[in-house]
PDB file of C-alpha atoms in Angstrom:
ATOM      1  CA  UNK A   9       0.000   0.000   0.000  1.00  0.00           C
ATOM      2  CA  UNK A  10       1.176   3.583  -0.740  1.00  0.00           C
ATOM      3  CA  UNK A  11      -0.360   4.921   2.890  1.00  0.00           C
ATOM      4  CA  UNK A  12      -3.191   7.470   0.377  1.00  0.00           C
ATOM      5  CA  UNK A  13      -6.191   7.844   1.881  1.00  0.00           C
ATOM      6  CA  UNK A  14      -9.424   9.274   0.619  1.00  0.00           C
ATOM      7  CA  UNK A  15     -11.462   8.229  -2.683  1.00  0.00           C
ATOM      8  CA  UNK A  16      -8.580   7.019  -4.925  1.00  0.00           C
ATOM      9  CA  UNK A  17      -6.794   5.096  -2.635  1.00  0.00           C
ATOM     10  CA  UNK A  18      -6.453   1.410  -3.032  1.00  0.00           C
ATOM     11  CA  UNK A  19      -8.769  -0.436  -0.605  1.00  0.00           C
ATOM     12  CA  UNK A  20      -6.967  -2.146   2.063  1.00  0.00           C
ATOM     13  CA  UNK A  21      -6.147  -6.025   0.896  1.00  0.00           C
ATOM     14  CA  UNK A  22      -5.652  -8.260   4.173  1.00  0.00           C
ATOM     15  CA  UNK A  23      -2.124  -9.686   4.169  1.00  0.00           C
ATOM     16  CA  UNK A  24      -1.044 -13.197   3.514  1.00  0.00           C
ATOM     17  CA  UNK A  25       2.316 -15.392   3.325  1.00  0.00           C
ATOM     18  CA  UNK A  26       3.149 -17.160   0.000  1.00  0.00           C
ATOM     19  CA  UNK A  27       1.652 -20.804   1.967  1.00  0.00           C
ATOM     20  CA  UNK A  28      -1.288 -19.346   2.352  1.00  0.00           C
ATOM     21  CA  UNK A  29      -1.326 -17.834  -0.975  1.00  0.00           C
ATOM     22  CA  UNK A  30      -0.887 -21.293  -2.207  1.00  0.00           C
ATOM     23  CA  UNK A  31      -3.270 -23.029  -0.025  1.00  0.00           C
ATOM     24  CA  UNK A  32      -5.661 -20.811  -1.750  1.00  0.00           C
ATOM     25  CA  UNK A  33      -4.628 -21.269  -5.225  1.00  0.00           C
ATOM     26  CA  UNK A  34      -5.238 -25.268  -4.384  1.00  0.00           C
ATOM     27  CA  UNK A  35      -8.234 -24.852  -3.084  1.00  0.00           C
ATOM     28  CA  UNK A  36      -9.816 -22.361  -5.770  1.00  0.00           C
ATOM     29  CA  UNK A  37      -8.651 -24.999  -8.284  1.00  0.00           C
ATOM     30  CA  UNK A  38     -10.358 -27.827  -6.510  1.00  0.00           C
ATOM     31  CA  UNK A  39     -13.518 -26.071  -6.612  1.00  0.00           C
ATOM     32  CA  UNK A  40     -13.159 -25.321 -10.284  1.00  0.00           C
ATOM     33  CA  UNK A  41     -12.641 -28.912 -10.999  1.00  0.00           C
ATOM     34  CA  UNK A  42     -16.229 -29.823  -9.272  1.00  0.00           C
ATOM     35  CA  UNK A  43     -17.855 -26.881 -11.207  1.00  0.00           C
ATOM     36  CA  UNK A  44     -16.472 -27.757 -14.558  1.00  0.00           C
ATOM     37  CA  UNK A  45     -17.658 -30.950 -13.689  1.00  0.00           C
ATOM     38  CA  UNK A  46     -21.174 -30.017 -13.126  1.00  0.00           C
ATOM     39  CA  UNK A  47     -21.783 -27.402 -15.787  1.00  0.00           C
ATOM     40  CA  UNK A  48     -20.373 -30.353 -18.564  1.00  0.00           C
ATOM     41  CA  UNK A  49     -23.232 -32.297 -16.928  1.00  0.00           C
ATOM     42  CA  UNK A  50     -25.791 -29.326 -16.983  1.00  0.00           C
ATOM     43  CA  UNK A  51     -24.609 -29.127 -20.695  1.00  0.00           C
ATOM     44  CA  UNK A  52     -25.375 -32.828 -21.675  1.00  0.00           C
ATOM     45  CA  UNK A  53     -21.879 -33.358 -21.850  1.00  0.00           C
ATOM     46  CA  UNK A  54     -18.737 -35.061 -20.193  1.00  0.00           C
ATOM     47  CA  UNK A  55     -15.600 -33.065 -18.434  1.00  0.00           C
ATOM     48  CA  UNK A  56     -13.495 -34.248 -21.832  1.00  0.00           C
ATOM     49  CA  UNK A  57     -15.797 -33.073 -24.269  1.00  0.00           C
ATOM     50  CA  UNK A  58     -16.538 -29.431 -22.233  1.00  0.00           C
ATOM     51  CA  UNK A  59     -12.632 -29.037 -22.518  1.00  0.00           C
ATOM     52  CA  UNK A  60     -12.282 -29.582 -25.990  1.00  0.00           C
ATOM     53  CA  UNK A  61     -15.315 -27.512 -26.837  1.00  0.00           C
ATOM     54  CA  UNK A  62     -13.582 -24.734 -24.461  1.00  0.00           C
ATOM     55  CA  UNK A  63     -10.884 -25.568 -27.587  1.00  0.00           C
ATOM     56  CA  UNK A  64     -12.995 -25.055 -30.570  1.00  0.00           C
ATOM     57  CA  UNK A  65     -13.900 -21.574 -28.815  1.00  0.00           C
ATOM     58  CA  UNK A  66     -10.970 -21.000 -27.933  1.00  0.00           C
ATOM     59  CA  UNK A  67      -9.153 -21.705 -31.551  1.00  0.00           C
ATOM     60  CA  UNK A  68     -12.019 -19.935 -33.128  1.00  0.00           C
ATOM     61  CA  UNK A  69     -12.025 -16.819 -30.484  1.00  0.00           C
ATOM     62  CA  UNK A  70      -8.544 -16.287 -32.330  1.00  0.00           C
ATOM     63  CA  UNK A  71      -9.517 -16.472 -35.893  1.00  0.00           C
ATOM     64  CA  UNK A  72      -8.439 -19.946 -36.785  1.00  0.00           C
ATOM     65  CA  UNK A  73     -10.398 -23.680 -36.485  1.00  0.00           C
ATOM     66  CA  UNK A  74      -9.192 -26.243 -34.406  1.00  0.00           C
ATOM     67  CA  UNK A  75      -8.168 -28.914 -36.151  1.00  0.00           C
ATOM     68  CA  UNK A  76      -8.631 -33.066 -34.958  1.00  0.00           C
ATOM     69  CA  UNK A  77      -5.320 -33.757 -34.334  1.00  0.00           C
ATOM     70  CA  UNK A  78      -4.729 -30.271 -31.954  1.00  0.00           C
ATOM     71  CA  UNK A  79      -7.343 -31.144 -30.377  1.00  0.00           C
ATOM     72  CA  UNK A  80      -6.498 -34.866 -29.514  1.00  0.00           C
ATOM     73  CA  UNK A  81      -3.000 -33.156 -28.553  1.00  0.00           C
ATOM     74  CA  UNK A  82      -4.113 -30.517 -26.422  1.00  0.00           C
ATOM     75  CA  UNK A  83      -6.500 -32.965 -24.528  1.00  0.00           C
ATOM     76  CA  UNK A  84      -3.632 -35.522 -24.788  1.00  0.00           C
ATOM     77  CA  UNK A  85      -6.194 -38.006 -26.733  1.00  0.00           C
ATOM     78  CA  UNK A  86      -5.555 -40.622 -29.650  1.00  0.00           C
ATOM     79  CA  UNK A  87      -7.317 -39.839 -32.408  1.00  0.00           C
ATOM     80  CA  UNK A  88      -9.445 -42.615 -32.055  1.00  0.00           C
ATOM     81  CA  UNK A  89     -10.874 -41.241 -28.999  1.00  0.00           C
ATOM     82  CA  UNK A  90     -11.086 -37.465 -30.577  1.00  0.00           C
ATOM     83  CA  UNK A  91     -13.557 -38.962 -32.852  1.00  0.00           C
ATOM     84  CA  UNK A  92     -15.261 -40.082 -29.898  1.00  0.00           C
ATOM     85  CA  UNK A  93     -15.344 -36.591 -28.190  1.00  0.00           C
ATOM     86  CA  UNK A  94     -16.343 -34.844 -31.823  1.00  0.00           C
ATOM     87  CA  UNK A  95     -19.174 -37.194 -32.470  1.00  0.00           C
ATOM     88  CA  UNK A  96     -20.743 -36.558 -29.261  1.00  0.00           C
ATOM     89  CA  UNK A  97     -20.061 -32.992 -29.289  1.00  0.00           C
ATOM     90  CA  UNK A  98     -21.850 -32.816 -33.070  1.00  0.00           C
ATOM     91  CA  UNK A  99     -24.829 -35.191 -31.685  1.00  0.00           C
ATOM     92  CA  UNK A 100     -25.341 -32.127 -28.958  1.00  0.00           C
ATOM     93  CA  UNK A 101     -25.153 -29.849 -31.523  1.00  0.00           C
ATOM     94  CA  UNK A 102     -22.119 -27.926 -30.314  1.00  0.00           C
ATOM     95  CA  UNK A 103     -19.995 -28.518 -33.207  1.00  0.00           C
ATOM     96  CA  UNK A 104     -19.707 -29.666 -36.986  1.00  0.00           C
ATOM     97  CA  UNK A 105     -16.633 -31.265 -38.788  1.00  0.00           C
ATOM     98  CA  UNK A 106     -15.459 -29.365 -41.785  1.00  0.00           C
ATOM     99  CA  UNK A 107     -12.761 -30.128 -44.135  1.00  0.00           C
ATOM    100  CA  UNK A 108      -9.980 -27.864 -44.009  1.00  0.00           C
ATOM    101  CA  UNK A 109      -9.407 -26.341 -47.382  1.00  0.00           C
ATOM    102  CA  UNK A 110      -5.727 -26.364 -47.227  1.00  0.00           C
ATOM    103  CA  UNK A 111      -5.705 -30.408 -46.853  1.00  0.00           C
ATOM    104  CA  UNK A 112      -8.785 -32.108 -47.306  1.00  0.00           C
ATOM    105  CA  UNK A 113      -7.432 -35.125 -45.247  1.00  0.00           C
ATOM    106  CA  UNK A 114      -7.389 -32.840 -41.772  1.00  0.00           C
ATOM    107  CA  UNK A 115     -10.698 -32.337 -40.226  1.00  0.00           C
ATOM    108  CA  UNK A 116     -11.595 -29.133 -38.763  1.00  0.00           C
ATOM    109  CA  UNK A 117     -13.835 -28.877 -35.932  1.00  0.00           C
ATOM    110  CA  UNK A 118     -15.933 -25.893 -35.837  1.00  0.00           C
ATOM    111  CA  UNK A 119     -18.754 -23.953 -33.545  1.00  0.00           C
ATOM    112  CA  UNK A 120     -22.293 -24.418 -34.269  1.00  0.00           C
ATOM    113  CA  UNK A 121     -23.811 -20.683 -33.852  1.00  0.00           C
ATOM    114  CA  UNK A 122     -25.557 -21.262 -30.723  1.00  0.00           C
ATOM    115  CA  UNK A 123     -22.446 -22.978 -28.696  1.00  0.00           C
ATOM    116  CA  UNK A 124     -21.086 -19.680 -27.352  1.00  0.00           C
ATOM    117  CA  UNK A 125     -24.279 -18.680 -26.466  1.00  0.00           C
ATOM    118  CA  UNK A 126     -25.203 -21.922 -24.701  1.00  0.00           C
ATOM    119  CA  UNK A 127     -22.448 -21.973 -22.458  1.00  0.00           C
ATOM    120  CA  UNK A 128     -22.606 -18.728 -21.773  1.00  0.00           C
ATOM    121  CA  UNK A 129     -26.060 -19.195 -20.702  1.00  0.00           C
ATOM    122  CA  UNK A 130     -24.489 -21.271 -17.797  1.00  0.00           C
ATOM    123  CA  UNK A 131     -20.894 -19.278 -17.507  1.00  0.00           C
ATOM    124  CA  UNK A 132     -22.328 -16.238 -17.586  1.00  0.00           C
ATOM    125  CA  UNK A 133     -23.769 -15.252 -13.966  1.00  0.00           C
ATOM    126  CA  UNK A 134     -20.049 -16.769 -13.082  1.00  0.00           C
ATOM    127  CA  UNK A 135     -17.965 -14.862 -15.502  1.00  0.00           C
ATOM    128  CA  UNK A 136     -19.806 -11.566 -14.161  1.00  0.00           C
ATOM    129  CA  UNK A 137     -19.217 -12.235 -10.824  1.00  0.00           C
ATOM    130  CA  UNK A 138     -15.815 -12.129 -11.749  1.00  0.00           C
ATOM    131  CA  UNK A 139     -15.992  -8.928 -13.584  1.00  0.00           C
ATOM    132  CA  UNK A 140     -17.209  -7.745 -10.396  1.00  0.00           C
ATOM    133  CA  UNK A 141     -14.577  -8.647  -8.333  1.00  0.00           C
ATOM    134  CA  UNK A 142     -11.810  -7.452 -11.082  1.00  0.00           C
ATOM    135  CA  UNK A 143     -13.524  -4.429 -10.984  1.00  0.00           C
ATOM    136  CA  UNK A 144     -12.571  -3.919  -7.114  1.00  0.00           C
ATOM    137  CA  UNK A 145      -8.630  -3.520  -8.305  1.00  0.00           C
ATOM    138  CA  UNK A 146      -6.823  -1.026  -9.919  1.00  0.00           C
ATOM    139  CA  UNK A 147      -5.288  -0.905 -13.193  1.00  0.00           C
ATOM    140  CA  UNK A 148      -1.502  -1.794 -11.095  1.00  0.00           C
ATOM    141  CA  UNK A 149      -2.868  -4.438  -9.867  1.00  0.00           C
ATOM    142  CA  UNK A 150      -4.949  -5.972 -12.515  1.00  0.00           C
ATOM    143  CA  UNK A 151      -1.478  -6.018 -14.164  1.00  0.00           C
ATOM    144  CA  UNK A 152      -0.156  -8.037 -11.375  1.00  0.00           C
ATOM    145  CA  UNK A 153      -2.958 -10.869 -11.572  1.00  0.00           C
ATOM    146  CA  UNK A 154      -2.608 -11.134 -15.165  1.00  0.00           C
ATOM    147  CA  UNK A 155       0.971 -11.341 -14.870  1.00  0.00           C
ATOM    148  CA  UNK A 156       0.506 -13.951 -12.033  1.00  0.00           C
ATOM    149  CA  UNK A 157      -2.038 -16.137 -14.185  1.00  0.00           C
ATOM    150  CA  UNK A 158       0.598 -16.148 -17.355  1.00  0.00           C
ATOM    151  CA  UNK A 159       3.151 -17.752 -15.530  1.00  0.00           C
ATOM    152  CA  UNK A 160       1.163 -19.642 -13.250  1.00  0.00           C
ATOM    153  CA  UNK A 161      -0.309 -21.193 -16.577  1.00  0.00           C
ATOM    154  CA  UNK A 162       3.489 -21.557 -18.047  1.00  0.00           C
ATOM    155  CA  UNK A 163       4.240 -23.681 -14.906  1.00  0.00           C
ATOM    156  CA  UNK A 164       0.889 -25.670 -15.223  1.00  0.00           C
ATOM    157  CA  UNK A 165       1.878 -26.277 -18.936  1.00  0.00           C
ATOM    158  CA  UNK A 166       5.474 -27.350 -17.649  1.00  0.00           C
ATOM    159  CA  UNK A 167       3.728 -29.901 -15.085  1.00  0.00           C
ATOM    160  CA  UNK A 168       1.558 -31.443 -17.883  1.00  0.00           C
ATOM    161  CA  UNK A 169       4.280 -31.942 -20.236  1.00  0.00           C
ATOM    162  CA  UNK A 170       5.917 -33.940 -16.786  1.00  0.00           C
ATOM    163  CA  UNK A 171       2.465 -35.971 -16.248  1.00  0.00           C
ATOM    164  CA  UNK A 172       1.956 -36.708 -20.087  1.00  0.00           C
ATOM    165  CA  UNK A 173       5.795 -37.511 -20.248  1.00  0.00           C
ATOM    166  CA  UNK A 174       5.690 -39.687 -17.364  1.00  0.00           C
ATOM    167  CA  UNK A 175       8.885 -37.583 -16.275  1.00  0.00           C
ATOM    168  CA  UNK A 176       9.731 -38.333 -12.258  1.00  0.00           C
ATOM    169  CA  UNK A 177       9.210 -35.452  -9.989  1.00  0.00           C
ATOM    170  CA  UNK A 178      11.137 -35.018  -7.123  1.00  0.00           C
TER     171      UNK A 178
END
């Protein structure tokens, strides 16, 4: 804190050691397994085929269309089973396969129109409560959470590639 007072001062933020810190992290995490959990059941779906689904937005939010084989990578799938997770997510009417137009061997996996807007029926009291609370921090420290979840995510990424790899961790 920079000691300011008055209407532009930061609000005060109660302290805490990095264990605690951590203890929270863990514990927010936990909880976001059991609610991704529910909402894929809420959607008609299962945990593996919300995440990839959360991929085809995701691909899509930046302009390009997943293809099978990222997908089966970034949910560490075969391809046998990606087939699986497409095929369901189609019979829900989330997505449609597509042949890319580049290679008309690969598969694309696109968005049906109303996808977004059926999750976000269910994310989106969630994802405004969170606008909320971002909206109790200044611009500093919005910087400083952002930050935080970057390289948290690099060392998540890091652990996976461990996990998948079957690398030994001390």
């Amino acid at each position: 804190m920079d000691g300011k007072s008055g209407p532009d001062a930061a609000p005060e933020r109660p302290s805490a050691t990095a264990e605690q810190a951590h203890a929270r992290m863990d514990r927010l995490m936990a909880l976001g397994i059991v609610a991704q959990q529910d909402i894929a059941g809420r959607l008609g779906l299962n945990i593996t085929d919300l995440t990839c689904l959360g991929f085809v937005l995701e691909a899509e939010g930046t302009g390009t269309a997943a293809t099978a084989g990222e997908l089966a990578q970034r949910a560490n799938l075969t391809t046998g089973a990606i087939t699986g997770v497409i095929t369901r997510l189609e019979r829900a009417g989330y997505v449609r396969r597509q042949s890319d137009p580049a290679d008309r061997r690969r598969v694309r996996v696109v968005a049906e129109e109303t996808a977004a807007a059926r999750l976000f029926a269910v994310y989106g009291p969630n994802y405004q409560r969170f606008a909320d609370l971002f909206a109790g921090y200044g611009p500093d420290e919005i910087a400083v959470i952002a930050d935080w979840f970057d390289r948290a995510t690099e060392i998540m990424l890091t652990s996976l590639e461990e996990v998948r790899g079957g690398t030994d961790t001390p």
